[in-house]
Structure formats: structure tokens, C-alpha cells
Amino acid sequence: MWLESQVALKELLAQELPATPPRPERDRAAFSQGLATLFLRYVQVVRRLETCHDQMLQPQKRRMLRRVLDGALGRVLELKEALVQLDRSEYHFMDHVLQDLKLTPGRLRARFMGDIRRDEERERLARESGAKELDREQAAIRIQKVGAAPCPGDLTGRFPEYPDEDVGGSSILFAEKTPEQRGVGRGAHGVRAGGQAGGPHGGLWPPSLPALWELGSCRGLGTPVQQGHAGGPQVREELEQLEREEGDKKKKKKKKKEEKEKAKKGKKKDKKPEEAESLMLPPSKFLPIISTGFTQYQATWGERDVGKPVQQGCNLELIKAQMRKEVEKEVRLQVDEMMRQELQRLRLAVDREEPRPLKAKKSSKKLGKKSGKKEKDLTQDRTLDSLYEELVLQGILKKPQAVPLADYTGDFSYLGSTLRAAGAEPAPSVLDVRQNVVLYAILRLGSPTVHELAPQVRSLLLAGPAGTGEQMLVHAVCTETGANLFDLSPENLVDKYPGKAGLSLLMHMVFKVARLLQPSVIWVGNAEKTFYKKVPKEEKEAEPKRLRKELPKALKMLRVDDRVLLLGTSDRPYMADAKALCKAYERVLLVPRPDYASRYVTWQRLIQKHGGTVGRGLDLSALATVSDGYSQGPMAQVVRAVLTERRILQLPRRPLRAEEFLQLLPKADPVYPEEERTLQDWYLKTPLGKRWLKATEEQVEGKEMQGKKKKGRK
């Protein structure tokens, strides 16, 4: 795996660090395609490197490999930032690039396996019904009928003699398969036409209908030459006359097109051509890290790894070489000190003067300014242990729940790029949200190198309907990174640290302890309450807006090397002042309710997690369909209510059925369409949402202008 990663890294470095600087790209679609391809290739490399780093035991190799891994992770984050700026969205749909890289999504493979199972079921039923197997002649005739063109007047791929059989199983499903899937399988999927190696249509069987049309084999019974011989001289004369007439028409159309093009060129000479947008990736901070780390590994371990058994202990030669440099530095300092003393003795002996102290040279380098303003230490006389103890006793510093990120299950959206090409903005899936949480929170908190050099993200807001798992993601971030959890939710601050002085002391203590014990997550639940437009009467005593001014000030005090993340969650962000809320939270992720695929996976995981078994009698598809409109929270409550200890003991005698869950599901609160529309309208008021809306309006105006120009020309 490490050898494969080395090959992939060489290709990526050669592509990103060419000998001649690359030119800016003018085509936006081509630039987006290349950027998405680069992002996915780095993700593949990161997965391999992560496995290699996890399984490698040799400590010196592991340390070098970690440097390359950090560089690759940082490059992924840089490309993610470029994708956000290009798409004007936090979510990206790359199913078309996945197909180009032959990373076929699982859904297509599932359909393909379903076709195989259906063919096997047909064969089984045929055997049970006592149907005789075809002899060689009958089988050859049937193969010829399937491999040949459809009959005249019937272009669906079906044949009159065999109405229940179609080309390749199902023409609709077949059209969605990849070429690799078309050539593999059983039954009609795996048949080679005519016994030839690869078949008559380029090695893919069965060929699609458009390919047959291009080859001319669907225009009737055979090729045009065969039709002429079958119809006699009269038919040939009629065909030749029709071909002449069609040729004359084509010549006339060609002349008209040439005249129009000449006229357009004459007009364009007077006008100045519009300048296309030049697109180019900004310089990377992580490519030098990858390159130097990779080169250092090859120079150090290239010859040692060849033809020798794997050594998991430390290499003493490398330790000696490293320590020799440190010893040389120490000896150099001692020799310099001895030379200074000798120089003073010489001056005293020659000049008969008292020794003059040597002045140290002033450093010409100026210290760089650190990001973040200086803060007065209000707890200078207190130890870290005392501050930690006080925050725990006050309920500010809490122990996070042990929630692995893998528990936030779902599925990807495989039709995102298709919908975007059609002009519709697709809703993100559950795994799209999880992926962004990994990129914005977990990777940055987990690696100091990545956090310092990657594009800075100090605060993140998760906004979505109730029960979609925002709070679960907060605990998952702390679990995966080992971060401390500070709870600054308005409900948790009631009657704690009253007054302006108390609030200043609280914020100072929280951020001081968070920096000293990093990585840390500062969580603000119901984040909209801190920036209420108008505080409800029943909440005025709780003072939910206490942190409105203090929170942005404290964020500005964070330095680049502080692995501290402000993480807010909200199910009603539209209740807050959008401008103030987005000023405090740099990134906003809209968490949607789960789609059908995510609901299917979630039902299965929840039932198995709580001790249930998914058998044939449990229709998960029906559960996923009927639960449309519900979030993961109500689904988890229903599963816990059904799978009691008594019901689990009854499973061997009475398997689970979908009706048991459907009886309790209507008692939960669903996510209404009005709430979803309100959330989407609010998101368009965020900075990124405004950019996306503006770009969409410009595209619509451009299409309208083009339509008017075409009408005017007509």
C-alpha cells in the first residue's frame, strides 16, 4: 500500500509542480472538473497513508510518514477551500468525476447484483418447473436473436417470440451501468456474441441502442447493401434517388451555414471579444512539505528497504547520524567560547590592556507579529488545576459522550451533478455533512501542522431541523480528537458568573484553559439565542444574549497555533440576527433531514445497535419510505421504545415486523416542509448563500440575453 501511495504521490507532485508554471484556465467547467479530480485523488492517497501510518511499527519510518500524511491532509483542505470558492457552496457533488476515475458508487453495483440475483431466481424457477435445457442449436438461435438488431418497428430491445426477455435484462437499468459492469455477469450480461473474443461491437455485450444506430444495424433487416439485394432493382433505384435528393439538401444547408458564419465573423471583427474569467489555484503551503518529506524518506530508506527483511526496531545508524549533528553543534559552541577566551588573552598580551567584553551582534531579523491581540491575565495568581476544578464544578467543562463519528450513518447523494447540470440545487446528504465536519473540525484539531498552515477556521455553526444530529456531531468531534468540551450554551449559563465582571472572568477562564489544554471545543447550543433579534418574554430573566459582544472578542484573541474551535448548533437560526450570527461563526453548514437512502441505512443501524435483527419479515424499504419527513432523532426514539428487553427475548419466536415501528412513528414530531423552506431562505442570507444566489441570478440573466439574441437573429 505504501508503494502504491509513492507512485500516486509522484504523479500528483509532477502534475502540481511542473517545470514550467501552469497557465490560467479560461473554461470554468474544465477547471471545476480538474479541481474535483485532484481533490478525490488526494483523498485516495490520504486513506492509504492513514492505513500505512496506523499499521507501521518502525518508529523512524512512522515519523517520516506522518510528515507526508500531514502534508497530504493539508492539501486536501486547501483544495476543499478552492472548491468552496468555485462552487459558492459548502457541498460538492462529484459523481461524474467518480465515474471517470472508475470509482463506481455502491448503488449502481447494488442494482447490478440485483440483476444477477433476478437471473439466478429465473433459473431456479425454471428448474423447479421442470423446464428442459435448450440444446446447442436452440441456444445458438436464441443467442443470434438477442445479439442481432430488434425487429422492424420494435426498437425497445424486445422480440415478438420472447416477450418476457429483453436485451441485457432491463434497458433502463442497463443504460445506467458502466461499461465494466456491462461485460461482467451471468445470463444475458455475460454472453459473447457469435463466439468471438470481445464480440462484434468493441468487446462490450450487449451494445446500447445508440451504438447500434451509429453502426447502422438498426435500420431494418441488416445493412443498406443487404436491403438493396433483398428488394430487387426497383428498390435500388428508389433508394439511389432518395440518396441523391438527401445529398442535394445537405449541400444547400451547408452553403447557408457557411454564409451565416462569414456574416458573423464580419460582425465580430468590429466588436471586442469578451474576456473569460481566468481561474488558477493559489500557491500551496503543503506541497513543499509533501515533496521534502517524500524526498527525505526515499533518500533515507530507499536503499535500506531493498532486499532486506522488515525491521520494526529503531535503526541505530540513523540515530547516530542524527545525534552526530547535535553533538557537532554543541562542540561548535564550546570551540567558539574557547576561541573568544583565547582572543581576549592575545589582546591582553599584545596591547597590555584590560579585556573588553565582546558585544553581541544585533539581529537584523524582526520578529513576526503574532495573530491575536494581547489579553490581560485576570487569573495570574491561580494555577491551571484550580481553574480546571472550578469550571468542572460550575458545569462549564463537561465530559463528552463517547460517540464515534461512524455512528452518524447515512448515504451519499449520487445524482448531485446531474441535478446541478439541470439547473436545480440538490440537497446535501447525511454523509456530505459528516465529510464537512471531518474537514472543518476533526482534521484541524487533530494535527498541529495542519491547523497552523491550512486555511483558518475558528468557528463553525451546524444549523438544521431538530433531531438531525447536530449535538451528536459535537460529541463525535470531541471523541475523535480527544478534545475538551466547554459548554457555553445560554441555558447552561443561567445564574452563573453574574454581572459584566463575572462574564469577563468566565470568558477569560474558558479560553485560557482551552488554549493550555488544547485541542478544545467550545460548544454553544441553541446558538440563535445569543443573537436574538427580539428576546421572548419568558426568556428575558435568563439573559440569553449575555455572550453577544464577548464571544466575537474572545475569538479574535485566538492565535494561529491555538487548536480551539467554537462549535455552535441551532435548529432555529432564522430567529437570530443573520449578520451578527455569521460574523461570529465563519462557516455555516446546513444539516438537512435524511433522504430515502440515509433513512434505510439509519433504520438498519439503529435496529442492530439496540439488539434487534433484520430478517426477511422486516421490510426496511417500507420503513424508509413511510418515515419520509422524520429526522434521525424520532427514529431512534421509536427503535428504543420497540426493542425492550422483553421484546429482544421474543425475537427467536416472533421476528420483527415493520408495523411495530410504524405504530409509534406518528407520535413523533416530523420536519414540516414550511420549516425546511424557512431554513433554506435563511441560508441564502449568509455570506456564502448570497454569493450563490447572485451567481445563479447572473446565469439566468445570461441565458435570457442569449435567448433574446437568437430570436433577434431569426
PDB file of C-alpha atoms in Angstrom, residues 489-663:
ATOM      1  CA  SER A 489     -24.996  27.364  25.944  1.00  0.00           C
ATOM      2  CA  PRO A 490     -27.369  30.088  27.203  1.00  0.00           C
ATOM      3  CA  GLU A 491     -29.292  27.519  29.301  1.00  0.00           C
ATOM      4  CA  ASN A 492     -26.058  26.425  30.994  1.00  0.00           C
ATOM      5  CA  LEU A 493     -25.059  29.999  31.979  1.00  0.00           C
ATOM      6  CA  VAL A 494     -28.212  30.902  33.899  1.00  0.00           C
ATOM      7  CA  ASP A 495     -27.296  32.324  37.349  1.00  0.00           C
ATOM      8  CA  LYS A 496     -23.578  31.696  36.764  1.00  0.00           C
ATOM      9  CA  TYR A 497     -20.943  34.467  36.906  1.00  0.00           C
ATOM     10  CA  PRO A 498     -23.417  37.379  37.080  1.00  0.00           C
ATOM     11  CA  GLY A 499     -22.591  40.916  36.012  1.00  0.00           C
ATOM     12  CA  LYS A 500     -20.156  42.272  33.475  1.00  0.00           C
ATOM     13  CA  ALA A 501     -17.100  41.468  35.587  1.00  0.00           C
ATOM     14  CA  GLY A 502     -18.265  37.901  36.167  1.00  0.00           C
ATOM     15  CA  LEU A 503     -18.852  37.372  32.455  1.00  0.00           C
ATOM     16  CA  SER A 504     -15.385  38.709  31.579  1.00  0.00           C
ATOM     17  CA  LEU A 505     -13.839  36.373  34.161  1.00  0.00           C
ATOM     18  CA  LEU A 506     -15.777  33.400  32.753  1.00  0.00           C
ATOM     19  CA  MET A 507     -14.683  34.025  29.158  1.00  0.00           C
ATOM     20  CA  HIS A 508     -11.076  34.565  30.261  1.00  0.00           C
ATOM     21  CA  MET A 509     -11.033  31.305  32.241  1.00  0.00           C
ATOM     22  CA  VAL A 510     -12.666  29.251  29.460  1.00  0.00           C
ATOM     23  CA  PHE A 511     -10.358  30.422  26.678  1.00  0.00           C
ATOM     24  CA  LYS A 512      -7.247  30.282  28.886  1.00  0.00           C
ATOM     25  CA  VAL A 513      -7.880  26.668  29.926  1.00  0.00           C
ATOM     26  CA  ALA A 514      -8.922  25.767  26.363  1.00  0.00           C
ATOM     27  CA  ARG A 515      -5.616  27.070  24.969  1.00  0.00           C
ATOM     28  CA  LEU A 516      -3.498  25.403  27.671  1.00  0.00           C
ATOM     29  CA  LEU A 517      -5.282  22.044  27.292  1.00  0.00           C
ATOM     30  CA  GLN A 518      -5.784  22.033  23.533  1.00  0.00           C
ATOM     31  CA  PRO A 519      -7.377  20.635  21.469  1.00  0.00           C
ATOM     32  CA  SER A 520     -10.615  22.069  22.823  1.00  0.00           C
ATOM     33  CA  VAL A 521     -14.183  22.533  21.609  1.00  0.00           C
ATOM     34  CA  ILE A 522     -16.289  25.405  22.935  1.00  0.00           C
ATOM     35  CA  TRP A 523     -19.911  24.430  22.321  1.00  0.00           C
ATOM     36  CA  VAL A 524     -22.830  26.855  22.198  1.00  0.00           C
ATOM     37  CA  GLY A 525     -26.153  25.039  21.985  1.00  0.00           C
ATOM     38  CA  ASN A 526     -29.180  26.965  20.657  1.00  0.00           C
ATOM     39  CA  ALA A 527     -26.735  29.453  19.181  1.00  0.00           C
ATOM     40  CA  GLU A 528     -29.540  31.637  17.835  1.00  0.00           C
ATOM     41  CA  LYS A 529     -30.441  32.752  21.382  1.00  0.00           C
ATOM     42  CA  THR A 530     -27.122  34.575  21.772  1.00  0.00           C
ATOM     43  CA  PHE A 531     -28.021  36.770  18.769  1.00  0.00           C
ATOM     44  CA  TYR A 532     -31.799  37.030  19.190  1.00  0.00           C
ATOM     45  CA  LYS A 533     -33.500  39.755  17.174  1.00  0.00           C
ATOM     46  CA  LYS A 534     -36.033  40.079  19.963  1.00  0.00           C
ATOM     47  CA  VAL A 535     -35.851  38.142  23.218  1.00  0.00           C
ATOM     48  CA  PRO A 536     -39.137  36.343  24.108  1.00  0.00           C
ATOM     49  CA  LYS A 537     -40.768  37.417  27.351  1.00  0.00           C
ATOM     50  CA  GLU A 538     -40.374  34.024  29.003  1.00  0.00           C
ATOM     51  CA  GLU A 539     -36.597  34.060  28.388  1.00  0.00           C
ATOM     52  CA  LYS A 540     -35.739  37.616  29.474  1.00  0.00           C
ATOM     53  CA  GLU A 541     -34.767  36.559  33.011  1.00  0.00           C
ATOM     54  CA  ALA A 542     -32.285  34.011  31.651  1.00  0.00           C
ATOM     55  CA  GLU A 543     -30.408  36.744  29.710  1.00  0.00           C
ATOM     56  CA  PRO A 544     -29.656  34.616  26.624  1.00  0.00           C
ATOM     57  CA  LYS A 545     -27.789  37.482  24.888  1.00  0.00           C
ATOM     58  CA  ARG A 546     -25.020  37.763  27.501  1.00  0.00           C
ATOM     59  CA  LEU A 547     -22.314  36.483  25.130  1.00  0.00           C
ATOM     60  CA  ARG A 548     -23.327  38.636  22.152  1.00  0.00           C
ATOM     61  CA  LYS A 549     -20.328  41.007  22.490  1.00  0.00           C
ATOM     62  CA  GLU A 550     -17.917  38.851  24.491  1.00  0.00           C
ATOM     63  CA  LEU A 551     -17.899  35.863  22.115  1.00  0.00           C
ATOM     64  CA  PRO A 552     -16.554  37.673  18.996  1.00  0.00           C
ATOM     65  CA  LYS A 553     -13.951  39.489  21.142  1.00  0.00           C
ATOM     66  CA  ALA A 554     -12.682  36.237  22.623  1.00  0.00           C
ATOM     67  CA  LEU A 555     -12.415  34.637  19.167  1.00  0.00           C
ATOM     68  CA  LYS A 556     -10.147  37.462  17.999  1.00  0.00           C
ATOM     69  CA  MET A 557      -7.739  36.640  20.831  1.00  0.00           C
ATOM     70  CA  LEU A 558      -7.080  33.158  19.422  1.00  0.00           C
ATOM     71  CA  ARG A 559      -3.715  32.713  17.714  1.00  0.00           C
ATOM     72  CA  VAL A 560      -2.934  30.599  14.668  1.00  0.00           C
ATOM     73  CA  ASP A 561      -1.387  27.823  16.761  1.00  0.00           C
ATOM     74  CA  ASP A 562      -4.367  27.601  19.173  1.00  0.00           C
ATOM     75  CA  ARG A 563      -6.319  24.421  18.368  1.00  0.00           C
ATOM     76  CA  VAL A 564      -9.572  25.765  19.761  1.00  0.00           C
ATOM     77  CA  LEU A 565     -12.854  25.571  17.835  1.00  0.00           C
ATOM     78  CA  LEU A 566     -16.112  27.386  18.584  1.00  0.00           C
ATOM     79  CA  LEU A 567     -18.867  24.973  17.557  1.00  0.00           C
ATOM     80  CA  GLY A 568     -22.474  26.178  17.577  1.00  0.00           C
ATOM     81  CA  THR A 569     -25.690  24.228  16.978  1.00  0.00           C
ATOM     82  CA  SER A 570     -29.108  25.643  16.174  1.00  0.00           C
ATOM     83  CA  ASP A 571     -32.479  24.366  14.955  1.00  0.00           C
ATOM     84  CA  ARG A 572     -33.954  27.875  14.603  1.00  0.00           C
ATOM     85  CA  PRO A 573     -31.198  30.098  13.174  1.00  0.00           C
ATOM     86  CA  TYR A 574     -33.787  32.322  11.489  1.00  0.00           C
ATOM     87  CA  MET A 575     -34.676  33.698  14.944  1.00  0.00           C
ATOM     88  CA  ALA A 576     -31.282  35.404  15.168  1.00  0.00           C
ATOM     89  CA  ASP A 577     -29.781  38.460  13.527  1.00  0.00           C
ATOM     90  CA  ALA A 578     -28.195  36.885  10.430  1.00  0.00           C
ATOM     91  CA  LYS A 579     -25.407  39.457  10.165  1.00  0.00           C
ATOM     92  CA  ALA A 580     -24.278  39.135  13.796  1.00  0.00           C
ATOM     93  CA  LEU A 581     -24.598  35.345  13.765  1.00  0.00           C
ATOM     94  CA  CYS A 582     -22.492  34.946  10.617  1.00  0.00           C
ATOM     95  CA  LYS A 583     -19.904  37.363  11.991  1.00  0.00           C
ATOM     96  CA  ALA A 584     -19.342  35.092  14.997  1.00  0.00           C
ATOM     97  CA  TYR A 585     -19.445  31.817  13.006  1.00  0.00           C
ATOM     98  CA  GLU A 586     -17.143  31.811   9.989  1.00  0.00           C
ATOM     99  CA  ARG A 587     -18.550  28.620   8.462  1.00  0.00           C
ATOM    100  CA  VAL A 588     -22.200  27.569   8.330  1.00  0.00           C
ATOM    101  CA  LEU A 589     -23.279  24.002   7.485  1.00  0.00           C
ATOM    102  CA  LEU A 590     -26.948  23.406   6.726  1.00  0.00           C
ATOM    103  CA  VAL A 591     -27.898  19.948   8.053  1.00  0.00           C
ATOM    104  CA  PRO A 592     -30.929  18.556   6.153  1.00  0.00           C
ATOM    105  CA  ARG A 593     -33.309  15.781   7.129  1.00  0.00           C
ATOM    106  CA  PRO A 594     -32.245  12.357   5.805  1.00  0.00           C
ATOM    107  CA  ASP A 595     -33.253  11.204   2.339  1.00  0.00           C
ATOM    108  CA  TYR A 596     -34.520   7.711   1.462  1.00  0.00           C
ATOM    109  CA  ALA A 597     -31.090   6.066   1.232  1.00  0.00           C
ATOM    110  CA  SER A 598     -29.938   7.582   4.529  1.00  0.00           C
ATOM    111  CA  ARG A 599     -33.167   6.574   6.279  1.00  0.00           C
ATOM    112  CA  TYR A 600     -32.754   2.996   5.048  1.00  0.00           C
ATOM    113  CA  VAL A 601     -29.209   2.791   6.425  1.00  0.00           C
ATOM    114  CA  THR A 602     -30.198   4.529   9.681  1.00  0.00           C
ATOM    115  CA  TRP A 603     -33.108   2.156  10.386  1.00  0.00           C
ATOM    116  CA  GLN A 604     -30.824  -0.834   9.838  1.00  0.00           C
ATOM    117  CA  ARG A 605     -28.066   0.527  12.089  1.00  0.00           C
ATOM    118  CA  LEU A 606     -30.422   1.573  14.903  1.00  0.00           C
ATOM    119  CA  ILE A 607     -32.205  -1.798  14.990  1.00  0.00           C
ATOM    120  CA  GLN A 608     -28.930  -3.727  15.087  1.00  0.00           C
ATOM    121  CA  LYS A 609     -27.403  -1.359  17.647  1.00  0.00           C
ATOM    122  CA  HIS A 610     -30.277  -1.890  20.107  1.00  0.00           C
ATOM    123  CA  GLY A 611     -30.188  -5.681  19.896  1.00  0.00           C
ATOM    124  CA  GLY A 612     -32.599  -6.353  17.046  1.00  0.00           C
ATOM    125  CA  THR A 613     -32.109  -8.497  13.959  1.00  0.00           C
ATOM    126  CA  VAL A 614     -33.060  -7.550  10.408  1.00  0.00           C
ATOM    127  CA  GLY A 615     -34.740 -10.590   8.878  1.00  0.00           C
ATOM    128  CA  ARG A 616     -36.829 -11.212   5.775  1.00  0.00           C
ATOM    129  CA  GLY A 617     -40.035 -10.284   7.561  1.00  0.00           C
ATOM    130  CA  LEU A 618     -38.759  -6.764   8.320  1.00  0.00           C
ATOM    131  CA  ASP A 619     -39.312  -4.536   5.280  1.00  0.00           C
ATOM    132  CA  LEU A 620     -36.699  -1.784   5.682  1.00  0.00           C
ATOM    133  CA  SER A 621     -37.689  -0.274   2.343  1.00  0.00           C
ATOM    134  CA  ALA A 622     -41.239   0.292   3.596  1.00  0.00           C
ATOM    135  CA  LEU A 623     -39.892   1.819   6.823  1.00  0.00           C
ATOM    136  CA  ALA A 624     -37.617   4.177   4.893  1.00  0.00           C
ATOM    137  CA  THR A 625     -40.465   5.203   2.569  1.00  0.00           C
ATOM    138  CA  VAL A 626     -43.101   5.815   5.244  1.00  0.00           C
ATOM    139  CA  SER A 627     -40.677   7.683   7.535  1.00  0.00           C
ATOM    140  CA  ASP A 628     -40.141  10.398   4.913  1.00  0.00           C
ATOM    141  CA  GLY A 629     -40.261  13.714   6.742  1.00  0.00           C
ATOM    142  CA  TYR A 630     -38.847  12.447  10.044  1.00  0.00           C
ATOM    143  CA  SER A 631     -35.323  13.091  11.305  1.00  0.00           C
ATOM    144  CA  GLN A 632     -32.946  10.635  12.949  1.00  0.00           C
ATOM    145  CA  GLY A 633     -33.974  11.635  16.493  1.00  0.00           C
ATOM    146  CA  PRO A 634     -37.585  10.359  16.304  1.00  0.00           C
ATOM    147  CA  MET A 635     -36.378   7.226  14.509  1.00  0.00           C
ATOM    148  CA  ALA A 636     -34.001   6.451  17.401  1.00  0.00           C
ATOM    149  CA  GLN A 637     -36.771   7.047  19.967  1.00  0.00           C
ATOM    150  CA  VAL A 638     -39.105   4.632  18.153  1.00  0.00           C
ATOM    151  CA  VAL A 639     -36.440   1.903  17.994  1.00  0.00           C
ATOM    152  CA  ARG A 640     -35.682   2.251  21.713  1.00  0.00           C
ATOM    153  CA  ALA A 641     -39.397   2.070  22.545  1.00  0.00           C
ATOM    154  CA  VAL A 642     -39.956  -1.079  20.474  1.00  0.00           C
ATOM    155  CA  LEU A 643     -36.794  -3.031  21.333  1.00  0.00           C
ATOM    156  CA  THR A 644     -37.308  -3.504  25.046  1.00  0.00           C
ATOM    157  CA  GLU A 645     -35.601  -6.340  26.944  1.00  0.00           C
ATOM    158  CA  ARG A 646     -38.741  -8.432  26.770  1.00  0.00           C
ATOM    159  CA  ARG A 647     -39.118  -7.898  23.002  1.00  0.00           C
ATOM    160  CA  ILE A 648     -35.485  -8.837  22.376  1.00  0.00           C
ATOM    161  CA  LEU A 649     -36.009 -12.142  24.204  1.00  0.00           C
ATOM    162  CA  GLN A 650     -39.027 -12.860  21.955  1.00  0.00           C
ATOM    163  CA  LEU A 651     -37.101 -12.359  18.701  1.00  0.00           C
ATOM    164  CA  PRO A 652     -36.314 -16.073  18.074  1.00  0.00           C
ATOM    165  CA  ARG A 653     -40.051 -16.924  18.218  1.00  0.00           C
ATOM    166  CA  ARG A 654     -41.502 -13.683  16.847  1.00  0.00           C
ATOM    167  CA  PRO A 655     -39.291 -11.783  14.352  1.00  0.00           C
ATOM    168  CA  LEU A 656     -39.531  -8.029  13.978  1.00  0.00           C
ATOM    169  CA  ARG A 657     -42.019  -6.520  11.540  1.00  0.00           C
ATOM    170  CA  ALA A 658     -42.242  -3.003  10.115  1.00  0.00           C
ATOM    171  CA  GLU A 659     -45.735  -2.466  11.604  1.00  0.00           C
ATOM    172  CA  GLU A 660     -44.306  -2.395  15.143  1.00  0.00           C
ATOM    173  CA  PHE A 661     -42.240   0.703  14.329  1.00  0.00           C
ATOM    174  CA  LEU A 662     -44.874   2.367  12.171  1.00  0.00           C
ATOM    175  CA  GLN A 663     -47.404   2.325  15.038  1.00  0.00           C
TER     176      GLN A 663
END
